[in-house]
CSV table of C-alpha atoms in Angstrom, one decimal:
chain,number,residue,atom,x,y,z
A,772,MET,CA,-7.4,26.0,4.8
A,773,GLY,CA,-5.0,28.4,7.8
A,774,GLN,CA,-4.2,27.2,11.5
A,775,LEU,CA,-7.3,24.4,11.9
A,776,PRO,CA,-6.7,21.9,14.1
A,777,VAL,CA,-6.6,18.0,12.0
A,778,ILE,CA,-6.1,14.8,13.9
A,779,ILE,CA,-5.4,12.2,11.7
A,780,ILE,CA,-5.7,8.3,13.3
A,781,GLY,CA,-3.7,6.3,11.8
A,782,GLY,CA,0.8,6.1,11.1
A,783,GLY,CA,1.0,4.1,7.6
A,784,ILE,CA,0.7,5.2,4.8
A,785,ALA,CA,-2.7,7.0,3.8
A,786,GLY,CA,-2.4,8.6,7.0
A,787,LEU,CA,0.7,9.6,6.6
A,788,SER,CA,0.3,10.7,3.0
A,789,LEU,CA,-2.4,12.5,3.7
A,790,GLY,CA,-1.0,14.8,7.2
A,791,LEU,CA,2.2,15.2,5.0
A,792,GLU,CA,0.0,17.2,2.3
A,793,LEU,CA,-1.8,18.5,4.8
A,794,THR,CA,0.4,20.9,6.4
A,795,LYS,CA,1.4,21.8,2.4
A,796,ARG,CA,-2.0,23.8,3.0
A,797,GLY,CA,-1.5,24.8,6.2
A,798,ALA,CA,-3.1,22.5,9.4
A,799,ASP,CA,-2.3,22.4,12.2
A,800,VAL,CA,-2.1,18.3,11.9
A,801,THR,CA,-1.4,15.9,15.4
A,802,LEU,CA,-1.4,11.9,13.8
A,803,LEU,CA,-2.1,9.3,16.3
A,804,GLU,CA,-0.7,5.2,15.7
A,805,GLN,CA,-1.7,3.0,18.0
A,806,ASN,CA,1.9,1.2,17.6
A,807,GLU,CA,4.7,2.4,15.6
A,808,ILE,CA,4.8,4.1,12.4
A,809,ALA,CA,3.9,1.3,9.5
A,810,SER,CA,4.0,-1.3,12.1
A,811,GLY,CA,0.3,-2.2,10.4
A,812,ALA,CA,-0.7,-3.4,6.8
A,813,SER,CA,2.1,-0.5,5.8
A,814,GLY,CA,5.2,-2.5,6.8
A,815,ALA,CA,3.9,-5.5,5.9
A,816,ALA,CA,3.6,-4.5,1.7
A,817,ALA,CA,6.5,-4.6,-0.6
A,818,ALA,CA,4.9,-2.0,-1.6
A,819,TYR,CA,5.1,-2.2,-6.0
A,820,LEU,CA,3.5,0.3,-8.2
A,821,GLU,CA,1.7,-2.1,-10.7
A,822,PRO,CA,-1.8,-0.4,-12.4
A,823,ARG,CA,-4.6,-2.9,-12.0
A,824,THR,CA,-5.9,-4.3,-15.5
A,825,GLY,CA,-9.4,-2.1,-17.0
A,826,THR,CA,-10.2,0.5,-17.8
A,827,GLY,CA,-12.4,3.4,-15.1
A,828,GLY,CA,-12.2,4.8,-12.5
A,829,LEU,CA,-9.6,3.6,-10.4
A,830,ARG,CA,-7.2,2.5,-13.4
A,831,ALA,CA,-7.3,6.0,-13.8
A,832,ILE,CA,-6.6,6.6,-10.1
A,833,GLU,CA,-3.5,4.6,-10.2
A,834,TRP,CA,-1.8,5.6,-13.5
A,835,ALA,CA,-2.1,9.2,-12.6
A,836,SER,CA,-0.1,7.6,-9.6
A,837,LEU,CA,2.4,5.7,-11.3
A,838,GLU,CA,3.7,8.9,-13.7
A,839,GLU,CA,3.7,10.9,-9.7
A,840,TRP,CA,5.7,8.6,-8.8
A,841,PRO,CA,9.8,9.1,-10.0
A,842,ALA,CA,9.5,13.2,-8.5
A,843,TYR,CA,7.4,12.2,-5.7
A,844,ALA,CA,9.8,9.7,-5.0
A,845,ALA,CA,12.7,11.5,-5.0
A,846,ALA,CA,11.3,14.9,-3.7
A,847,ILE,CA,10.7,13.0,-1.0
A,848,GLU,CA,14.0,11.4,-0.8
A,849,LYS,CA,15.6,15.0,-0.9
A,850,ALA,CA,13.7,16.6,1.7
A,851,ALA,CA,14.0,13.8,4.4
A,852,GLY,CA,17.1,12.8,3.3
A,853,ILE,CA,16.2,8.9,3.9
A,854,ASP,CA,16.5,6.3,0.5
A,855,LEU,CA,13.6,5.1,-0.4
A,856,ASP,CA,15.0,2.6,-2.6
A,857,TYR,CA,13.2,3.2,-5.4
A,858,ARG,CA,13.5,0.5,-8.5
A,859,THR,CA,12.9,0.9,-11.5
A,860,ASP,CA,13.3,-2.3,-13.0
A,861,GLY,CA,9.9,-3.3,-13.8
A,862,GLN,CA,8.0,-7.1,-13.0
A,863,VAL,CA,7.6,-9.9,-14.7
A,864,HIS,CA,4.2,-12.4,-14.5
A,865,VAL,CA,5.4,-16.1,-15.1
A,866,ALA,CA,3.8,-19.0,-15.4
A,867,PHE,CA,4.6,-23.0,-14.9
A,868,GLU,CA,2.4,-25.2,-17.7
A,869,ASP,CA,-0.6,-26.0,-15.5
A,870,ALA,CA,-1.2,-22.1,-15.0
A,871,LEU,CA,0.0,-20.8,-18.6
A,872,ALA,CA,-4.0,-20.4,-20.5
A,873,ARG,CA,-4.5,-17.9,-16.7
A,874,LEU,CA,-1.4,-16.6,-17.7
A,875,ARG,CA,-2.0,-15.2,-21.7
A,876,GLN,CA,-5.5,-14.0,-21.3
A,877,ASP,CA,-4.6,-11.7,-18.2
A,878,PHE,CA,-2.1,-10.4,-20.6
A,879,GLU,CA,-4.1,-9.6,-23.5
A,880,LYS,CA,-6.8,-8.3,-20.7
A,881,ARG,CA,-3.7,-5.5,-20.3
A,882,THR,CA,-3.1,-5.4,-23.5
A,883,SER,CA,-6.0,-4.7,-24.7
A,884,VAL,CA,-6.8,-1.7,-23.0
A,885,GLY,CA,-3.8,-0.6,-23.9
A,886,THR,CA,-0.9,-1.5,-20.8
A,887,PRO,CA,2.5,-1.9,-22.3
A,888,ALA,CA,3.3,-5.4,-22.1
A,889,THR,CA,6.1,-7.4,-24.1
A,890,TRP,CA,5.1,-11.4,-24.5
A,891,LEU,CA,7.6,-13.7,-23.7
A,892,THR,CA,8.9,-17.4,-24.1
A,893,ALA,CA,9.9,-19.5,-21.3
A,894,ASP,CA,13.4,-19.0,-23.2
A,895,ALA,CA,13.6,-14.8,-23.4
A,896,VAL,CA,12.2,-15.2,-19.0
A,897,ARG,CA,14.9,-17.0,-18.0
A,898,ALA,CA,16.9,-14.5,-20.3
A,899,LEU,CA,16.0,-12.1,-18.0
A,900,GLU,CA,16.1,-13.6,-14.9
A,901,PRO,CA,18.3,-16.4,-14.9
A,902,GLU,CA,17.5,-17.6,-11.1
A,903,LEU,CA,14.6,-18.7,-11.8
A,904,ALA,CA,12.6,-22.5,-12.6
A,905,PRO,CA,13.6,-24.2,-15.9
A,906,ASP,CA,10.4,-25.5,-16.0
A,907,ILE,CA,8.5,-21.6,-16.8
A,908,ALA,CA,6.9,-21.8,-19.4
A,909,ALA,CA,6.1,-18.7,-20.7
A,910,GLY,CA,5.5,-15.0,-18.5
A,911,PHE,CA,5.2,-10.9,-19.6
A,912,SER,CA,6.8,-8.1,-18.7
A,913,LEU,CA,5.8,-5.3,-17.1
A,914,ASP,CA,8.8,-2.6,-17.9
A,915,GLN,CA,6.5,0.4,-15.7
A,916,VAL,CA,6.6,-1.3,-12.2
A,917,HIS,CA,8.8,0.5,-10.2
A,918,TRP,CA,8.4,0.0,-6.1
A,919,LEU,CA,10.5,1.0,-3.5
A,920,ASP,CA,10.8,0.4,0.3
A,921,GLY,CA,7.4,1.1,2.4
A,922,CYS,CA,9.0,1.2,5.9
A,923,LYS,CA,11.6,3.5,4.5
A,924,LEU,CA,8.9,6.3,2.8
A,925,CYS,CA,7.1,6.0,6.0
A,926,ALA,CA,9.7,6.6,7.8
A,927,ALA,CA,11.0,9.9,6.0
A,928,LEU,CA,7.0,10.8,5.4
A,929,ALA,CA,7.1,10.9,9.4
A,930,THR,CA,10.1,12.2,9.1
A,931,LEU,CA,8.4,15.0,7.2
A,932,LEU,CA,5.6,15.1,9.4
A,933,ARG,CA,8.2,16.3,11.8
A,934,GLN,CA,9.6,19.1,10.6
A,935,ALA,CA,7.0,21.0,9.6
A,936,GLY,CA,5.7,21.2,12.6
A,937,ALA,CA,2.9,18.5,13.0
A,938,ASN,CA,2.9,15.9,16.3
A,939,VAL,CA,2.5,12.2,15.9
A,940,ARG,CA,2.6,10.9,18.5
A,941,GLU,CA,2.8,6.1,18.4
A,942,HIS,CA,1.7,4.2,21.1
A,943,ALA,CA,-1.5,6.3,21.3
A,944,GLY,CA,-3.9,4.3,20.4
A,945,VAL,CA,-8.0,6.0,20.1
A,946,VAL,CA,-10.8,4.4,21.7
A,947,SER,CA,-13.4,7.4,21.3
A,948,VAL,CA,-14.3,9.8,19.0
A,949,ALA,CA,-17.6,11.7,20.2
A,950,ARG,CA,-18.8,16.1,19.3
A,951,LYS,CA,-19.3,18.4,22.8
A,952,ASP,CA,-19.8,22.2,22.0
A,953,GLY,CA,-19.0,21.9,18.2
A,954,ASN,CA,-15.7,20.6,18.4
A,955,LEU,CA,-14.8,17.2,17.8
A,956,CYS,CA,-13.1,15.3,20.7
A,957,ILE,CA,-10.9,12.5,20.4
A,958,SER,CA,-9.4,11.0,23.1
A,959,THR,CA,-6.5,7.3,24.2
A,960,ALA,CA,-6.4,6.0,26.9
A,961,ASP,CA,-4.9,8.7,28.5
A,962,GLU,CA,-5.1,12.0,26.8
A,963,THR,CA,-8.5,13.6,24.9
A,964,TRP,CA,-7.6,16.1,22.0
A,965,THR,CA,-9.9,18.6,20.2
A,966,ALA,CA,-10.4,19.1,16.6
A,967,ASP,CA,-12.0,21.0,14.0
A,968,LYS,CA,-11.8,17.5,11.5
A,969,LEU,CA,-10.7,13.9,11.8
A,970,ALA,CA,-9.4,11.9,9.3
A,971,ILE,CA,-10.1,7.6,9.9
A,972,CYS,CA,-7.2,6.2,7.8
A,973,CYS,CA,-6.6,3.4,10.7
A,974,ALA,CA,-7.8,0.4,8.5
A,975,MET,CA,-8.8,-2.1,11.6
A,976,GLY,CA,-8.5,0.3,13.7
A,977,ARG,CA,-12.0,2.2,12.7
A,978,ASN,CA,-13.8,-1.0,13.8
A,979,HIS,CA,-12.0,-0.6,18.1
A,980,ILE,CA,-13.3,3.4,17.8
A,981,ALA,CA,-16.0,3.9,20.0
A,982,GLY,CA,-18.5,6.7,19.2
A,983,LEU,CA,-17.5,6.8,15.4
A,984,PRO,CA,-21.0,7.2,13.3
A,985,GLN,CA,-22.3,4.3,11.3
A,986,ASP,CA,-21.3,6.1,7.8
A,987,VAL,CA,-17.9,5.3,8.5
A,988,PRO,CA,-17.7,2.0,7.0
A,989,LEU,CA,-16.8,-1.5,9.4
A,990,CYS,CA,-13.6,-2.9,7.4
A,991,ARG,CA,-13.1,-6.7,7.6
A,992,PRO,CA,-10.4,-8.1,8.0
A,993,VAL,CA,-7.0,-10.3,5.7
A,994,ARG,CA,-4.1,-11.2,6.6
A,995,GLY,CA,-1.2,-10.8,4.7
A,996,VAL,CA,2.5,-12.5,5.6
A,997,MET,CA,5.5,-11.9,4.2
A,998,LEU,CA,9.4,-13.7,4.2
A,999,SER,CA,12.1,-11.7,4.0
A,1000,VAL,CA,14.9,-14.1,2.7
A,1001,ALA,CA,18.4,-13.4,2.5
A,1002,MET,CA,20.3,-13.4,0.0
A,1003,ALA,CA,23.9,-11.6,-0.8
A,1004,PRO,CA,23.5,-8.2,-1.4
A,1005,ALA,CA,26.9,-8.5,-4.4
A,1006,ARG,CA,25.1,-11.6,-6.5
A,1007,PRO,CA,20.8,-11.1,-5.8
A,1008,LEU,CA,19.2,-14.3,-7.0
A,1009,LEU,CA,16.8,-11.3,-8.9
A,1010,ARG,CA,16.4,-8.5,-9.8
A,1011,ARG,CA,13.0,-8.0,-11.3
A,1012,VAL,CA,9.9,-8.1,-9.4
A,1013,ILE,CA,8.2,-11.6,-10.2
A,1014,LYS,CA,4.7,-11.8,-9.9
A,1015,HIS,CA,2.9,-15.5,-9.9
A,1016,ALA,CA,-0.7,-16.8,-9.6
A,1017,LYS,CA,0.2,-16.9,-5.8
A,1018,GLY,CA,2.1,-13.9,-4.7
A,1019,ILE,CA,5.6,-12.1,-5.0
A,1020,LEU,CA,9.1,-12.0,-4.8
A,1021,CYS,CA,10.4,-8.9,-4.5
A,1022,PRO,CA,13.9,-8.0,-4.4
A,1023,ARG,CA,15.5,-5.3,-2.2
A,1024,SER,CA,18.6,-3.4,-2.8
A,1025,ASP,CA,20.5,-4.4,0.8
A,1026,GLY,CA,19.7,-8.5,-0.1
A,1027,ARG,CA,16.7,-9.1,1.0
A,1028,LEU,CA,13.5,-11.5,-1.0
A,1029,LEU,CA,10.2,-10.7,-0.3
A,1030,VAL,CA,8.1,-13.4,-0.5
A,1031,GLY,CA,4.4,-13.7,-0.2
A,1032,PRO,CA,1.9,-12.6,0.7
A,1033,THR,CA,-0.8,-14.3,1.8
A,1034,SER,CA,-4.6,-13.4,1.8
A,1035,GLU,CA,-6.1,-14.9,4.5
A,1036,LYS,CA,-9.1,-13.9,5.3
A,1037,GLY,CA,-11.2,-13.5,9.1
A,1038,GLU,CA,-7.3,-14.1,9.8
A,1039,THR,CA,-6.1,-11.6,12.8
A,1040,SER,CA,-4.0,-12.7,15.1
A,1041,PRO,CA,0.1,-12.1,14.5
A,1042,VAL,CA,1.8,-15.0,15.5
A,1043,VAL,CA,2.3,-16.4,12.1
A,1044,SER,CA,2.8,-20.9,12.6
A,1045,GLU,CA,5.1,-22.6,11.0
A,1046,SER,CA,3.3,-24.3,8.4
A,1047,VAL,CA,2.0,-20.8,6.6
A,1048,GLN,CA,5.7,-19.2,6.4
A,1049,HIS,CA,6.8,-23.0,4.7
A,1050,GLN,CA,3.7,-22.8,2.3
A,1051,LEU,CA,5.2,-19.4,1.1
A,1052,LEU,CA,8.2,-20.7,1.2
A,1053,GLU,CA,8.2,-24.1,-0.6
A,1054,THR,CA,5.9,-21.8,-3.4
A,1055,ALA,CA,8.5,-19.6,-3.6
A,1056,THR,CA,11.3,-21.9,-3.6
A,1057,ARG,CA,9.5,-23.6,-7.6
A,1058,PHE,CA,10.1,-20.4,-9.3
A,1059,VAL,CA,13.5,-19.5,-7.5
A,1060,PRO,CA,14.7,-22.9,-7.0
A,1061,ALA,CA,17.9,-21.6,-5.6
A,1062,LEU,CA,16.3,-21.0,-2.4
A,1063,ALA,CA,16.5,-24.1,-1.0
A,1064,ASP,CA,19.5,-22.7,-0.1
A,1065,LEU,CA,18.9,-19.5,1.6
A,1066,GLU,CA,17.4,-18.6,5.4
A,1067,VAL,CA,14.0,-16.4,6.2
A,1068,SER,CA,15.4,-13.5,7.6
A,1069,GLU,CA,12.4,-11.9,8.7
A,1070,VAL,CA,8.7,-12.4,8.9
A,1071,SER,CA,5.7,-10.3,9.3
A,1072,SER,CA,2.3,-9.7,8.7
A,1073,GLY,CA,0.3,-6.5,8.1
A,1074,ILE,CA,-3.8,-6.7,8.2
A,1075,ARG,CA,-5.6,-4.8,5.2
A,1076,ALA,CA,-8.5,-3.7,6.3
A,1077,LEU,CA,-11.7,-4.8,2.8
A,1078,VAL,CA,-14.6,-2.6,2.8
A,1079,GLY,CA,-17.4,-4.3,1.4
A,1080,ASP,CA,-16.8,-5.8,-2.1
A,1081,GLY,CA,-13.3,-4.0,-1.1
A,1082,ALA,CA,-13.3,-1.2,-3.5
A,1083,LEU,CA,-11.6,2.4,-2.3
A,1084,LYS,CA,-13.9,4.2,0.1
A,1085,LEU,CA,-12.8,7.9,1.3
A,1086,GLY,CA,-15.2,10.6,2.9
A,1087,GLN,CA,-16.6,12.6,5.2
A,1088,SER,CA,-19.3,11.6,7.3
A,1089,SER,CA,-22.9,12.9,6.5
A,1090,GLU,CA,-24.1,11.7,10.4
A,1091,MET,CA,-21.2,13.6,12.4
A,1092,PRO,CA,-19.6,16.1,10.1
A,1093,GLY,CA,-15.9,16.5,10.4
A,1094,VAL,CA,-15.1,12.8,10.3
A,1095,TYR,CA,-13.2,12.3,7.1
A,1096,TYR,CA,-12.2,8.8,5.9
A,1097,SER,CA,-9.4,7.0,4.1
A,1098,LEU,CA,-10.7,3.2,3.7
A,1099,SER,CA,-10.6,0.1,2.1
A,1100,HIS,CA,-7.7,0.9,-0.2
A,1101,GLY,CA,-6.4,-2.9,-0.1
A,1102,GLY,CA,-3.0,-4.0,-2.2
A,1103,SER,CA,-2.5,-0.7,-4.1
A,1104,GLY,CA,-2.2,2.1,-1.2
A,1105,TYR,CA,1.0,2.5,-2.2
A,1106,LEU,CA,0.5,3.2,-5.5
A,1107,ARG,CA,-2.4,5.9,-5.1
A,1108,THR,CA,-1.6,8.0,-2.5
A,1109,PRO,CA,0.3,10.7,-4.5
A,1110,VAL,CA,-3.0,11.3,-6.4
A,1111,ILE,CA,-5.6,10.2,-3.2
A,1112,ALA,CA,-3.1,11.5,-0.4
A,1113,ARG,CA,-3.6,15.0,-2.7
A,1114,GLU,CA,-7.1,14.9,-3.5
A,1115,LEU,CA,-8.4,14.5,-0.2
A,1116,ALA,CA,-6.2,16.8,1.7
A,1117,SER,CA,-7.9,19.1,-1.4
A,1118,TYR,CA,-11.4,18.0,0.1
A,1119,VAL,CA,-10.7,18.0,3.5
A,1120,ASP,CA,-9.3,21.2,3.1
A,1121,ASP,CA,-12.6,22.4,1.0
A,1122,GLU,CA,-15.4,20.1,0.4
A,1123,ASN,CA,-16.2,22.1,-2.7
A,1124,ALA,CA,-12.9,20.7,-4.2
A,1125,PRO,CA,-13.3,19.3,-7.3
A,1126,CYS,CA,-10.8,16.5,-6.3
A,1127,PRO,CA,-11.7,14.4,-10.9
A,1128,LEU,CA,-10.2,11.9,-9.5
A,1129,THR,CA,-11.2,10.4,-6.5
A,1130,SER,CA,-14.5,11.6,-6.9
A,1131,PRO,CA,-16.6,8.5,-8.5
A,1132,TYR,CA,-15.3,7.5,-4.9
A,1133,LEU,CA,-15.1,10.1,-2.7
A,1134,THR,CA,-19.2,10.6,-0.3
A,1135,ARG,CA,-19.7,13.8,0.3
A,1136,LEU,CA,-21.6,16.2,2.1
A,1137,GLY,CA,-25.6,15.9,1.2
């Protein structure tokens, strides 16, 4: 690629991982984030790595990424000197009697396409996780599911970007984009940058940037709220991620237990009401009764930005060539990171790059 100026808008997992891959290809990267690194959806995610069901292209991306994750995480930890709390204890899906048919259907759908999963009786579920409620009817385990601390990963990626010579700017919200004299001009309230290429990785921020062409799709908001409950690090309530019909419980090695998330369509407020918090905790306590004796230590929220039917959107604008986008990652942004960051960086580097896994989702110039 050489030393071509590339600007990335968005300091979440999509923008940071793309930026690091571009620096590996010799790009001169500037990353602009309107708030702080991982202050949006990336900072309010459990970051558990669970491929979806089905047989389509997204499943191929996700399974390929999952295979890469242990080495990907280890390399980042070593280079940045930051522990990502990468966990490989697996995940257990559970249900009470009223949701047992749905749980069985989910299990059969997964196993029918070759997903490794083990059906668990009620006693087997509680043998794995003794703090789960005694009236849980059954479950199934996915031992291949890993997870990590997304905020630590984003901090590590920002560290590596800076080490590679990239300019990482926080509190630099982009207000407009224009093409002048053959160059892209990207402006914040205080400053303007000139670039050869621009990557939009800023989720809902895309909707508020003037001058972007119509074929860089607008996003719709879905707020996710996550609670952190303080456990005793030496005596965690759970060892595995527990998934149920309304959310997850995800343990961290520092003693936190993440509870959530909500999925509130159209909600953009950063203020989380007590009723929302109460509903999350009440639901979680039904599955883990001991939560009733613990306190919420932190409430976080982030806005997932989806496009259309919610499917992944990658590509380059035909109306403003040189403007790329990585949008609508939903709840799978962390999972897909190794593959999407590498293949999208390859495409930004060379429009003719094959990008075999992401090509079905990659809008190219005509």
